Amino acid sequence: MADRFLMIDGMSFLFRAYYASSWGGSIRQTTSGLYTNAVYGFTKMMLDYVDLVKPTHVVAAWDVASRETLLRTQWYDGYKSNRVEPPLELIPQFDLVKDVTAAFAVPNIGLPGYEGDDILGTLSTRIADAGHEVIIASGDYDSLQLVSDKVHVKILKNGGKHEHYTPENMHELRGIHPHQVVDFKALQGDASDCIPGCPGIGEKTAIKLIGEHGSLAGIYENLTALTPKMRAKLEEHREQVFISQKLATILRDVPVELNLDEARWQYDENTAIAKCEELEFGPTLIRRVG
């Protein structure tokens, strides 16, 4: 019988939890002054998705490098160059959240130079190839390139909601198929990651071009079929478009290891409860743990 793996995009969960709880200006702290709002929200979200997905295994994937040490920064110096320092209240919670996941016996997986997406891509591919089912929970639409028969993606939305993507509904919801996600981003770019794309091509045009020609390669093979204006844009920015394609591609061969037995969703209640009590999570959340 196939197992079901819930793979959590750790940074997506943590940042979403932080901003969802801090927008009103009241940031949760322990009596000793330790900030815990992001970690509390992360823990609640993790338990919510465990209840929803009912996994046999849970894994958390993390970014573990600064922008300057990322592999993609070596390919393109401007990659993520617009990133600002995280809020001071969040910084100590980066390590604290991993203490919490460890208390629930959830493996924290990351590798210097790589991003959480690359960890998700590598492990989900490996686990799916072994015949198991994978559900990725992330706030990042890049993850949609990983959708397959064995890998489904839940994109986090505001208010605790999500969008569930499968190979069957992907085109209906986004206008493209999973294998076209990278080429779509290569054309449109991504301002949040400073991926340049092709100036003058937005979401609708990128979807139209990919729908008509199937892929980025197909578009460039058929430039003569495009309007002179569109052809000129794509020719002028060809190099930029293809570096954008490389930047947008989630790696699936990162040298990380995961012992599947260690990812099984089973934890010592006393250990988990003790950590939640230490962080003063309160009775409502602690009741869910035990």
Short mmCIF file of C-alpha atoms in Angstrom, two decimals:
data_model
loop_
_atom_site.label_atom_id
_atom_site.label_comp_id
_atom_site.label_asym_id
_atom_site.label_seq_id
_atom_site.Cartn_x
_atom_site.Cartn_y
_atom_site.Cartn_z
CA MET A 1 0.00 0.00 0.00
CA ALA A 2 1.40 3.41 -1.00
CA ASP A 3 2.22 5.92 1.69
CA ARG A 4 1.16 9.56 1.57
CA PHE A 5 3.77 12.25 2.21
CA LEU A 6 2.93 15.80 3.25
CA MET A 7 5.84 18.02 2.21
CA ILE A 8 5.81 21.46 3.81
CA ASP A 9 7.49 24.50 2.28
CA GLY A 10 8.87 25.69 5.60
CA MET A 11 9.61 29.32 4.69
CA SER A 12 6.20 29.74 3.04
CA PHE A 13 4.47 28.53 6.18
CA LEU A 14 6.66 30.58 8.53
CA PHE A 15 6.40 33.90 6.68
CA ARG A 16 2.67 33.49 6.13
CA ALA A 17 2.20 32.71 9.80
CA TYR A 18 4.26 35.74 10.83
CA TYR A 19 2.45 38.29 8.67
CA ALA A 20 -1.00 36.84 9.32
CA SER A 21 -0.48 37.29 13.05
CA SER A 22 1.42 40.57 13.09
CA TRP A 23 -0.61 42.79 10.76
CA GLY A 24 -2.60 44.15 13.69
CA GLY A 25 0.55 45.13 15.56
CA SER A 26 0.19 42.59 18.35
CA ILE A 27 3.04 40.07 18.17
CA ARG A 28 2.83 36.99 20.38
CA GLN A 29 5.54 36.63 23.02
CA THR A 30 6.26 34.40 25.97
CA THR A 31 6.37 35.87 29.46
CA SER A 32 10.18 35.99 29.12
CA GLY A 33 9.87 38.11 25.95
CA LEU A 34 10.60 35.43 23.33
CA TYR A 35 8.75 36.10 20.07
CA THR A 36 6.66 33.09 19.05
CA ASN A 37 3.90 34.36 16.75
CA ALA A 38 5.35 32.84 13.55
CA VAL A 39 6.23 29.56 15.25
CA TYR A 40 2.78 29.32 16.83
CA GLY A 41 1.10 29.98 13.48
CA PHE A 42 3.41 27.52 11.73
CA THR A 43 2.56 24.79 14.24
CA LYS A 44 -1.16 25.40 13.87
CA MET A 45 -0.88 25.32 10.06
CA MET A 46 1.15 22.12 10.17
CA LEU A 47 -1.49 20.43 12.31
CA ASP A 48 -4.27 21.81 10.09
CA TYR A 49 -2.69 20.30 6.98
CA VAL A 50 -2.04 17.00 8.75
CA ASP A 51 -5.76 16.88 9.61
CA LEU A 52 -6.64 17.76 6.01
CA VAL A 53 -4.21 15.50 4.15
CA LYS A 54 -4.01 12.63 6.66
CA PRO A 55 -0.43 11.76 5.71
CA THR A 56 1.58 8.77 6.79
CA HIS A 57 4.76 10.91 6.61
CA VAL A 58 5.60 14.62 7.03
CA VAL A 59 8.72 16.50 5.92
CA ALA A 60 9.65 20.20 6.19
CA ALA A 61 11.91 21.69 3.49
CA TRP A 62 13.93 24.85 4.19
CA ASP A 63 16.08 27.52 2.60
CA VAL A 64 19.37 27.48 4.54
CA ALA A 65 21.51 30.00 2.66
CA SER A 66 21.79 33.74 2.24
CA ARG A 67 21.06 35.23 -1.18
CA GLU A 68 24.77 35.70 -1.84
CA THR A 69 25.51 31.97 -1.45
CA LEU A 70 22.63 30.68 -3.57
CA LEU A 71 23.49 28.63 -6.64
CA ARG A 72 21.11 30.75 -8.74
CA THR A 73 22.92 33.94 -7.75
CA GLN A 74 25.98 32.50 -9.45
CA TRP A 75 23.94 32.15 -12.63
CA TYR A 76 22.39 35.62 -12.43
CA ASP A 77 23.71 38.27 -10.07
CA GLY A 78 20.38 40.07 -9.84
CA TYR A 79 18.50 37.04 -8.55
CA LYS A 80 16.43 38.00 -5.48
CA SER A 81 18.42 41.24 -5.22
CA ASN A 82 15.31 43.07 -4.00
CA ARG A 83 15.05 41.03 -0.81
CA VAL A 84 15.13 42.99 2.42
CA GLU A 85 16.11 41.84 5.89
CA PRO A 86 13.28 40.00 7.70
CA PRO A 87 11.60 41.69 10.66
CA LEU A 88 13.70 41.56 13.83
CA GLU A 89 10.92 39.71 15.66
CA LEU A 90 11.02 36.93 13.05
CA ILE A 91 14.78 36.28 12.95
CA PRO A 92 15.06 34.23 16.18
CA GLN A 93 12.06 32.17 15.09
CA PHE A 94 13.95 30.68 12.11
CA ASP A 95 15.80 28.32 14.45
CA LEU A 96 12.99 28.04 16.96
CA VAL A 97 10.54 26.64 14.40
CA LYS A 98 12.94 23.81 13.61
CA ASP A 99 13.05 22.94 17.30
CA VAL A 100 9.27 22.65 17.19
CA THR A 101 9.16 20.46 14.08
CA ALA A 102 11.88 18.27 15.61
CA ALA A 103 9.70 17.90 18.72
CA PHE A 104 7.03 16.47 16.41
CA ALA A 105 9.66 14.14 14.86
CA VAL A 106 9.36 15.93 11.50
CA PRO A 107 12.66 15.96 9.56
CA ASN A 108 13.99 19.43 8.66
CA ILE A 109 15.70 19.13 5.28
CA GLY A 110 17.85 21.83 3.66
CA LEU A 111 21.20 22.20 1.92
CA PRO A 112 23.45 25.27 1.58
CA GLY A 113 23.25 26.90 -1.83
CA TYR A 114 19.85 25.45 -2.63
CA GLU A 115 16.33 26.65 -1.93
CA GLY A 116 13.44 24.91 -0.27
CA ASP A 117 11.83 24.44 -3.68
CA ASP A 118 14.82 22.37 -4.80
CA ILE A 119 14.46 20.17 -1.72
CA LEU A 120 10.75 19.74 -2.45
CA GLY A 121 11.48 18.99 -6.11
CA THR A 122 14.16 16.41 -5.35
CA LEU A 123 12.36 14.57 -2.57
CA SER A 124 8.90 14.64 -4.17
CA THR A 125 10.31 13.20 -7.39
CA ARG A 126 12.24 10.52 -5.53
CA ILE A 127 9.29 9.57 -3.33
CA ALA A 128 6.81 9.55 -6.24
CA ASP A 129 9.18 7.39 -8.28
CA ALA A 130 9.10 4.91 -5.39
CA GLY A 131 5.33 4.67 -5.86
CA HIS A 132 4.13 6.88 -3.03
CA GLU A 133 1.73 9.82 -3.04
CA VAL A 134 3.00 13.33 -2.32
CA ILE A 135 1.10 16.45 -1.32
CA ILE A 136 3.19 19.65 -1.37
CA ALA A 137 1.88 22.57 0.68
CA SER A 138 3.42 25.90 -0.38
CA GLY A 139 2.60 29.51 -1.04
CA ASP A 140 4.79 29.51 -4.15
CA TYR A 141 3.24 28.98 -7.58
CA ASP A 142 6.64 27.78 -8.83
CA SER A 143 5.78 24.47 -7.15
CA LEU A 144 3.12 23.84 -9.80
CA GLN A 145 5.85 22.60 -12.15
CA LEU A 146 6.12 19.58 -9.81
CA VAL A 147 2.48 18.50 -10.30
CA SER A 148 2.15 14.96 -11.64
CA ASP A 149 -0.01 11.88 -11.22
CA LYS A 150 1.71 11.16 -7.90
CA VAL A 151 2.46 14.74 -6.82
CA HIS A 152 -0.30 17.23 -6.07
CA VAL A 153 0.22 20.78 -4.80
CA LYS A 154 -1.79 22.86 -2.37
CA ILE A 155 -1.13 26.59 -2.79
CA LEU A 156 -1.76 28.51 0.43
CA LYS A 157 -4.23 31.38 0.25
CA ASN A 158 -5.33 33.98 2.76
CA GLY A 159 -7.77 33.07 5.48
CA GLY A 160 -6.50 29.52 5.87
CA LYS A 161 -7.72 28.51 2.42
CA HIS A 162 -5.82 26.83 -0.38
CA GLU A 163 -6.02 25.84 -4.05
CA HIS A 164 -5.47 22.16 -4.82
CA TYR A 165 -3.70 21.40 -8.10
CA THR A 166 -3.65 18.10 -9.99
CA PRO A 167 -2.70 17.25 -13.60
CA GLU A 168 -6.43 17.17 -14.37
CA ASN A 169 -7.37 20.66 -13.13
CA MET A 170 -4.14 22.58 -13.71
CA HIS A 171 -4.99 23.87 -17.18
CA GLU A 172 -8.49 24.84 -16.12
CA LEU A 173 -7.21 26.84 -13.16
CA ARG A 174 -4.03 28.37 -14.62
CA GLY A 175 -4.29 28.08 -18.41
CA ILE A 176 -1.11 25.99 -18.66
CA HIS A 177 0.03 22.45 -17.93
CA PRO A 178 2.63 21.53 -15.27
CA HIS A 179 5.43 21.07 -17.82
CA GLN A 180 4.76 24.61 -19.13
CA VAL A 181 5.11 26.43 -15.78
CA VAL A 182 8.83 27.12 -16.20
CA ASP A 183 8.45 28.45 -19.76
CA PHE A 184 5.55 30.64 -18.66
CA LYS A 185 7.72 32.19 -15.96
CA ALA A 186 10.62 32.55 -18.40
CA LEU A 187 8.42 34.81 -20.52
CA GLN A 188 6.54 36.69 -17.81
CA GLY A 189 9.40 36.91 -15.32
CA ASP A 190 8.87 37.22 -11.59
CA ALA A 191 9.35 40.57 -9.88
CA SER A 192 9.37 38.98 -6.42
CA ASP A 193 12.49 36.95 -7.29
CA CYS A 194 13.97 39.49 -9.74
CA ILE A 195 13.67 37.02 -12.61
CA PRO A 196 13.65 39.35 -15.63
CA GLY A 197 11.63 37.44 -18.23
CA CYS A 198 10.83 39.29 -21.45
CA PRO A 199 9.89 42.97 -20.97
CA GLY A 200 6.46 43.73 -22.37
CA ILE A 201 5.12 40.19 -21.97
CA GLY A 202 2.62 39.74 -19.18
CA GLU A 203 0.55 36.84 -17.91
CA LYS A 204 -2.09 36.78 -20.66
CA THR A 205 0.40 37.07 -23.51
CA ALA A 206 2.68 34.41 -22.00
CA ILE A 207 -0.26 32.00 -21.67
CA LYS A 208 -1.37 32.73 -25.22
CA LEU A 209 2.10 32.16 -26.69
CA ILE A 210 2.62 28.92 -24.81
CA GLY A 211 -0.88 27.73 -25.69
CA GLU A 212 -0.23 28.32 -29.38
CA HIS A 213 3.33 26.95 -29.56
CA GLY A 214 3.52 24.50 -26.65
CA SER A 215 6.83 25.60 -25.17
CA LEU A 216 9.53 28.24 -25.14
CA ALA A 217 11.49 26.25 -27.72
CA GLY A 218 8.36 26.07 -29.90
CA ILE A 219 7.90 29.82 -29.68
CA TYR A 220 11.47 30.54 -30.77
CA GLU A 221 11.20 27.99 -33.58
CA ASN A 222 8.18 29.87 -34.92
CA LEU A 223 9.16 33.52 -34.50
CA THR A 224 8.17 34.22 -38.11
CA ALA A 225 4.56 33.39 -37.18
CA LEU A 226 4.46 36.20 -34.62
CA THR A 227 3.77 39.88 -35.13
CA PRO A 228 6.87 41.95 -35.97
CA LYS A 229 6.62 43.73 -32.62
CA MET A 230 6.42 40.50 -30.63
CA ARG A 231 9.17 38.88 -32.67
CA ALA A 232 11.44 41.88 -32.03
CA LYS A 233 10.87 41.67 -28.26
CA LEU A 234 11.68 37.97 -28.12
CA GLU A 235 14.73 38.28 -30.34
CA GLU A 236 16.13 41.24 -28.40
CA HIS A 237 15.72 39.53 -25.03
CA ARG A 238 16.46 35.92 -26.04
CA GLU A 239 19.41 35.49 -23.66
CA GLN A 240 17.47 37.04 -20.77
CA VAL A 241 14.48 34.78 -21.42
CA PHE A 242 16.55 31.61 -21.38
CA ILE A 243 18.42 32.56 -18.21
CA SER A 244 14.99 33.21 -16.70
CA GLN A 245 13.99 29.70 -17.72
CA LYS A 246 17.03 28.30 -15.93
CA LEU A 247 16.37 30.37 -12.79
CA ALA A 248 12.73 29.28 -12.67
CA THR A 249 13.47 25.57 -12.99
CA ILE A 250 13.19 23.69 -9.69
CA LEU A 251 16.09 21.25 -9.35
CA ARG A 252 15.23 17.59 -8.81
CA ASP A 253 18.68 16.14 -8.21
CA VAL A 254 19.91 17.95 -5.10
CA PRO A 255 22.25 15.75 -3.00
CA VAL A 256 20.03 15.44 0.05
CA GLU A 257 19.10 12.30 1.93
CA LEU A 258 15.89 11.38 3.70
CA ASN A 259 15.29 8.27 5.76
CA LEU A 260 11.64 7.60 5.01
CA ASP A 261 11.06 5.83 8.32
CA GLU A 262 12.23 8.95 10.17
CA ALA A 263 9.60 11.00 8.33
CA ARG A 264 6.68 8.87 9.54
CA TRP A 265 4.03 10.99 11.23
CA GLN A 266 4.31 9.62 14.73
CA TYR A 267 5.68 11.58 17.64
CA ASP A 268 6.11 11.30 21.35
CA GLU A 269 3.22 13.29 22.80
CA ASN A 270 5.13 14.19 25.97
CA THR A 271 8.01 15.68 23.94
CA ALA A 272 5.70 17.69 21.67
CA ILE A 273 3.52 18.91 24.54
CA ALA A 274 6.56 19.90 26.59
CA LYS A 275 7.86 22.04 23.71
CA CYS A 276 4.45 23.68 23.22
CA GLU A 277 4.17 24.39 26.94
CA GLU A 278 7.69 25.82 27.00
CA LEU A 279 6.67 28.25 24.27
CA GLU A 280 3.36 29.02 26.04
CA PHE A 281 1.21 28.04 23.07
CA GLY A 282 -1.88 27.81 25.25
CA PRO A 283 -4.45 25.08 25.93
CA THR A 284 -6.33 25.20 22.60
CA LEU A 285 -3.32 24.22 20.52
CA ILE A 286 -1.86 21.89 23.15
CA ARG A 287 -5.08 19.87 23.28
CA ARG A 288 -4.63 19.13 19.58
CA VAL A 289 -1.14 17.78 20.21
CA GLY A 290 -2.20 15.26 22.81
#
